[in-house]
PDB file of C-alpha atoms in Angstrom:
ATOM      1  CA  UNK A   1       4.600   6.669 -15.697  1.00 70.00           C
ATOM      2  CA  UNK A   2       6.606   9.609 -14.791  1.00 72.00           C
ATOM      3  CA  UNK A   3       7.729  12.454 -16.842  1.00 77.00           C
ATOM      4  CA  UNK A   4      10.215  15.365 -15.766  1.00 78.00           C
ATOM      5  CA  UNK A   5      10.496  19.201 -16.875  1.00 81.00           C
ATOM      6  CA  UNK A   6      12.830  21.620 -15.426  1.00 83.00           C
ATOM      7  CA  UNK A   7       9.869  22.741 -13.474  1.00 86.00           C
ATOM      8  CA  UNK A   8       7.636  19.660 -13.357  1.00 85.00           C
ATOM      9  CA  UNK A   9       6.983  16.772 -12.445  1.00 79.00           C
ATOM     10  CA  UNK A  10       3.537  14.503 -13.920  1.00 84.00           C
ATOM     11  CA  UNK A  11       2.777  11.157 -12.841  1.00 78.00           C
ATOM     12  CA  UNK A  12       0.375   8.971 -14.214  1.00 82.00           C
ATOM     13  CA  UNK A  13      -0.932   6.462 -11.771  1.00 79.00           C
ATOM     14  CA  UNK A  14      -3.241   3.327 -13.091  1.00 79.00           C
ATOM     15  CA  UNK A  15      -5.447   1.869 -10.864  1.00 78.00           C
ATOM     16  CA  UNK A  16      -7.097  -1.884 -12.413  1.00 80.00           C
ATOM     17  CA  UNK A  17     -10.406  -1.908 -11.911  1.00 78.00           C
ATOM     18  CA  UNK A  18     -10.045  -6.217 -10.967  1.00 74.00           C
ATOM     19  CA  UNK A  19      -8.285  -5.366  -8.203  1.00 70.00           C
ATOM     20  CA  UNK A  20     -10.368  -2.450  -7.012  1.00 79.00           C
ATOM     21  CA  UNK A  21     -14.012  -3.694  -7.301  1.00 84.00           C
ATOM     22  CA  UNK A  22     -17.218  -1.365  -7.152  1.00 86.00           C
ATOM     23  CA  UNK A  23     -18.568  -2.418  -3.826  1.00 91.00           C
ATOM     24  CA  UNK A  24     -15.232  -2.779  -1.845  1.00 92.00           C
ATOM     25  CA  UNK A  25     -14.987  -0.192   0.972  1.00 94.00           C
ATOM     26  CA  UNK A  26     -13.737   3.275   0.387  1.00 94.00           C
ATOM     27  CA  UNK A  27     -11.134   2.892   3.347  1.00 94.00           C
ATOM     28  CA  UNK A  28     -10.145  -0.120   0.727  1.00 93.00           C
ATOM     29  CA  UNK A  29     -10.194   1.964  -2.728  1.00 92.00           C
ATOM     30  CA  UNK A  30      -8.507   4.550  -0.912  1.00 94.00           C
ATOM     31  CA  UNK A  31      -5.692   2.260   0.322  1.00 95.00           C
ATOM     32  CA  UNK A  32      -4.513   1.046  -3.687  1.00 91.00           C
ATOM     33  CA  UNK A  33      -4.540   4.451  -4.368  1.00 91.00           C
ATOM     34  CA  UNK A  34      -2.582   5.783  -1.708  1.00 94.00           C
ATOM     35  CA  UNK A  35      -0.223   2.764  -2.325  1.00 93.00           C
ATOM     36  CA  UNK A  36       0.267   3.656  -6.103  1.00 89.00           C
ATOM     37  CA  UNK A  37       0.986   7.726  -5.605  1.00 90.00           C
ATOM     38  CA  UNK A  38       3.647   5.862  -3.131  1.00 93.00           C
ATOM     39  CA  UNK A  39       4.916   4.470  -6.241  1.00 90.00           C
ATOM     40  CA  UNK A  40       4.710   7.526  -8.280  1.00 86.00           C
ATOM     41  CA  UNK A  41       6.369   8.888  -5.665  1.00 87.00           C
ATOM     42  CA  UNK A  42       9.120   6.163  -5.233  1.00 90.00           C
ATOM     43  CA  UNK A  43       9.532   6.781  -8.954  1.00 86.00           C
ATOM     44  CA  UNK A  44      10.328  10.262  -8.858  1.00 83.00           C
ATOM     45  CA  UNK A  45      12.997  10.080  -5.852  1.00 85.00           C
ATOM     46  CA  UNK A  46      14.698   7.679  -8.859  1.00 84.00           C
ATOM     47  CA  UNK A  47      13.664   4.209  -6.840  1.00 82.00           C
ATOM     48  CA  UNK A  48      13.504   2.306  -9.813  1.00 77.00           C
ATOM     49  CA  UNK A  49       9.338   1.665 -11.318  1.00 74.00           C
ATOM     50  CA  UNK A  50      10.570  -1.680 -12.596  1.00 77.00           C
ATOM     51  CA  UNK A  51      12.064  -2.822  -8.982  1.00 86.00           C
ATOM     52  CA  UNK A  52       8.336  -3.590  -7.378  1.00 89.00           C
ATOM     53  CA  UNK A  53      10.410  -5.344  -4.816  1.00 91.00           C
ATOM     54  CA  UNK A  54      12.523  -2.507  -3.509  1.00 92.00           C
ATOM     55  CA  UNK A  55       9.614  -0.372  -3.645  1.00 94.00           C
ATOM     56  CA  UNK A  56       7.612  -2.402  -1.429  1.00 94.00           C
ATOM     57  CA  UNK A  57      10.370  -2.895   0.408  1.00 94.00           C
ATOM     58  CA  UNK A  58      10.172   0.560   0.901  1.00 94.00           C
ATOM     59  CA  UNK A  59       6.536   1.344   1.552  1.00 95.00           C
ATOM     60  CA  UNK A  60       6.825  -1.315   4.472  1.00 95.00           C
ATOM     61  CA  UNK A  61       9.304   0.147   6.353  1.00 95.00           C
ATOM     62  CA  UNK A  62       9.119   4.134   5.494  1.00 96.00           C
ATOM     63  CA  UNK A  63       5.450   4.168   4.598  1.00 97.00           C
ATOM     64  CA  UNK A  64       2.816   2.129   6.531  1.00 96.00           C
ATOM     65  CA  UNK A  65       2.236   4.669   9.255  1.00 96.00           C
ATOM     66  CA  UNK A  66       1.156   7.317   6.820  1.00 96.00           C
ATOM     67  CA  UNK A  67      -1.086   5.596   4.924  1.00 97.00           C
ATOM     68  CA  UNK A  68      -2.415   4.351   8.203  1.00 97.00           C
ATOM     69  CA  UNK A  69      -2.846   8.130   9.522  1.00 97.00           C
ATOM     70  CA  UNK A  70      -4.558   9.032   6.082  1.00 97.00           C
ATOM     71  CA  UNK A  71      -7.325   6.258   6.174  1.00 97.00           C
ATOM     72  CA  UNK A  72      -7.619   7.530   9.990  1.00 97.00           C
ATOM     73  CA  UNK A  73      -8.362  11.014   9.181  1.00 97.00           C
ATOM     74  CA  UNK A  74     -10.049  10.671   5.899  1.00 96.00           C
ATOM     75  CA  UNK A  75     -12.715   7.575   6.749  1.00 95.00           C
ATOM     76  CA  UNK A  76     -12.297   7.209  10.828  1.00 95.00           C
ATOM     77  CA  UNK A  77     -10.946   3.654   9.983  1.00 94.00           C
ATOM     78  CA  UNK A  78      -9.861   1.989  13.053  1.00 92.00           C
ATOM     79  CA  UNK A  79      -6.317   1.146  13.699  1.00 93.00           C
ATOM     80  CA  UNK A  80      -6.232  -2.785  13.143  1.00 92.00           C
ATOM     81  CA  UNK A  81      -8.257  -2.281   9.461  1.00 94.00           C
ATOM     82  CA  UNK A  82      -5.880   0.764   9.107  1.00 96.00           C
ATOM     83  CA  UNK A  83      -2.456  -1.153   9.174  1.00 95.00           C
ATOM     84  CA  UNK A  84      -4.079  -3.809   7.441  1.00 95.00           C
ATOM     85  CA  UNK A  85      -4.868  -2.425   4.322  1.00 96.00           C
ATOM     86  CA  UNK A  86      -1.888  -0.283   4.813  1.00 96.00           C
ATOM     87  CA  UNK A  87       0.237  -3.620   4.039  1.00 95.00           C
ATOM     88  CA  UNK A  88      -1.941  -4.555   1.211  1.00 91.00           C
ATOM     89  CA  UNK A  89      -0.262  -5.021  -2.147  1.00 91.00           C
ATOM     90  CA  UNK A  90       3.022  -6.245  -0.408  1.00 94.00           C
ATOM     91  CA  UNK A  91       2.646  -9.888  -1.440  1.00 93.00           C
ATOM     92  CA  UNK A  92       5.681  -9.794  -3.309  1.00 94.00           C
ATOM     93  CA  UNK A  93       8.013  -8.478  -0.175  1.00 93.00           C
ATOM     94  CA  UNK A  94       6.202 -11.128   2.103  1.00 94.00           C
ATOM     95  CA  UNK A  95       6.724 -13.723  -0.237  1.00 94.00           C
ATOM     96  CA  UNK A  96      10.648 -13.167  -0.968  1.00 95.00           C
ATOM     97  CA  UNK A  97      11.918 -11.880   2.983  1.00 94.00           C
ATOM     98  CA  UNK A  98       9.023 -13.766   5.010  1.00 95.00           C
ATOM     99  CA  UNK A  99      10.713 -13.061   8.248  1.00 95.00           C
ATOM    100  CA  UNK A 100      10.972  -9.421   7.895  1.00 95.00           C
ATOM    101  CA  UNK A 101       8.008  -9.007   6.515  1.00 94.00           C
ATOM    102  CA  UNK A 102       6.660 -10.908   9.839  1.00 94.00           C
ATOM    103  CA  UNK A 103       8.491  -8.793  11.889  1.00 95.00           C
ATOM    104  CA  UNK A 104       6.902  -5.610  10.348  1.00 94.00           C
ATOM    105  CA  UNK A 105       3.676  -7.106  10.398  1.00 94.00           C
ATOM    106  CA  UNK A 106       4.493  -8.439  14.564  1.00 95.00           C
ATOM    107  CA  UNK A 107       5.495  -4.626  15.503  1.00 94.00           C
ATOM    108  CA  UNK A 108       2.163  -3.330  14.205  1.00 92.00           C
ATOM    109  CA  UNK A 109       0.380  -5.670  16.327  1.00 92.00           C
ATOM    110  CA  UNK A 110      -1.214  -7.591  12.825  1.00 93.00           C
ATOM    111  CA  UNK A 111      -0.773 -11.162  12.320  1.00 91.00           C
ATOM    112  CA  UNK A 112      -1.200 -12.281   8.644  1.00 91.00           C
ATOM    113  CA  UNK A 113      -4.177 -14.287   8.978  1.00 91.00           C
ATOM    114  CA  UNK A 114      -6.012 -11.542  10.646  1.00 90.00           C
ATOM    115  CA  UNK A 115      -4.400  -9.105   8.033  1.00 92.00           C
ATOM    116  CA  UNK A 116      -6.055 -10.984   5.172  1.00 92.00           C
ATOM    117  CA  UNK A 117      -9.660 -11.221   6.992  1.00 92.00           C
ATOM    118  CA  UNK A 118      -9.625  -7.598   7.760  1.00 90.00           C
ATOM    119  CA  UNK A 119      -8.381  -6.661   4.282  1.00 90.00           C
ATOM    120  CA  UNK A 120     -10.791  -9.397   2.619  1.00 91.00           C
ATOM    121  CA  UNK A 121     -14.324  -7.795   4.737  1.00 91.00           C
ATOM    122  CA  UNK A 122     -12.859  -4.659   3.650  1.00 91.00           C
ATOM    123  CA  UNK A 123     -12.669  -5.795  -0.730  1.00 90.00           C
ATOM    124  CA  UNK A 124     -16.159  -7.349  -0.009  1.00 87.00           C
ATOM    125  CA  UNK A 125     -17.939  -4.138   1.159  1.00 89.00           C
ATOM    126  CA  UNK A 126     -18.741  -5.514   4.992  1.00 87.00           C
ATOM    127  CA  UNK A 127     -16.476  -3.669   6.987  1.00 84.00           C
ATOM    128  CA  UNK A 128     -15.248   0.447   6.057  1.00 80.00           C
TER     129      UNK A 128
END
């Protein structure tokens, strides 16, 4: 939720606990978060909080490098677990423009099967 001041701007991000379990890496809990200040952040520039397409849309062509370079520096993640979680939450975007989302995932060097495994050891606490 966003709310604007003159001077200010609040955004109240909402993580679900499901989807971020206890033992899951921090690389991993770090990743959903980043993702949803993205869409705090989306929501403030006036990118619309109830198109989850076009924001996704967004984070995977503006965005994944940054989250990449934050896991980097924060947790020395290494670049293939990096750009992996960096696409998580993207489902949507993958499912309705396939090809593009292919093509982002093919000029990041990631293929989706080993996107999912890395993102999946990642969840489950093995790898991070």
């Amino acid at each position: 939720m966003v709310t604007k001041t003159s001077t200010t701007v609040n955004v109240e991000i909402r993580v679900n606990t499901s989807i971020l379990p206890s033992d899951a890496s921090q690389d991993y809990k770090a990743s959903i978060i980043i993702h949803e200040i993205i869409h705090g952040y989306l929501n403030y520039k006036g990118i619309d909080e109830n198109n989850q397409l076009k924001q996704h849309m967004d984070i995977a062509h503006n965005y994944i490098n940054s989250i990449v370079a934050v896991l980097q520096q924060a947790f020395g993640t290494d670049p293939e677990n990096a750009k992996a979680l960096a696409f998580g939450g993207l489902s949507d975007f993958a499912t309705k423009y396939p090809a593009e989302y292919n093509q982002l995932l093919s000029d990041n060097s990631l293929a989706e099967g080993k996107r999912s495994s890395d993102t999946e050891f990642e969840r489950a606490g093995i790898t991070g």
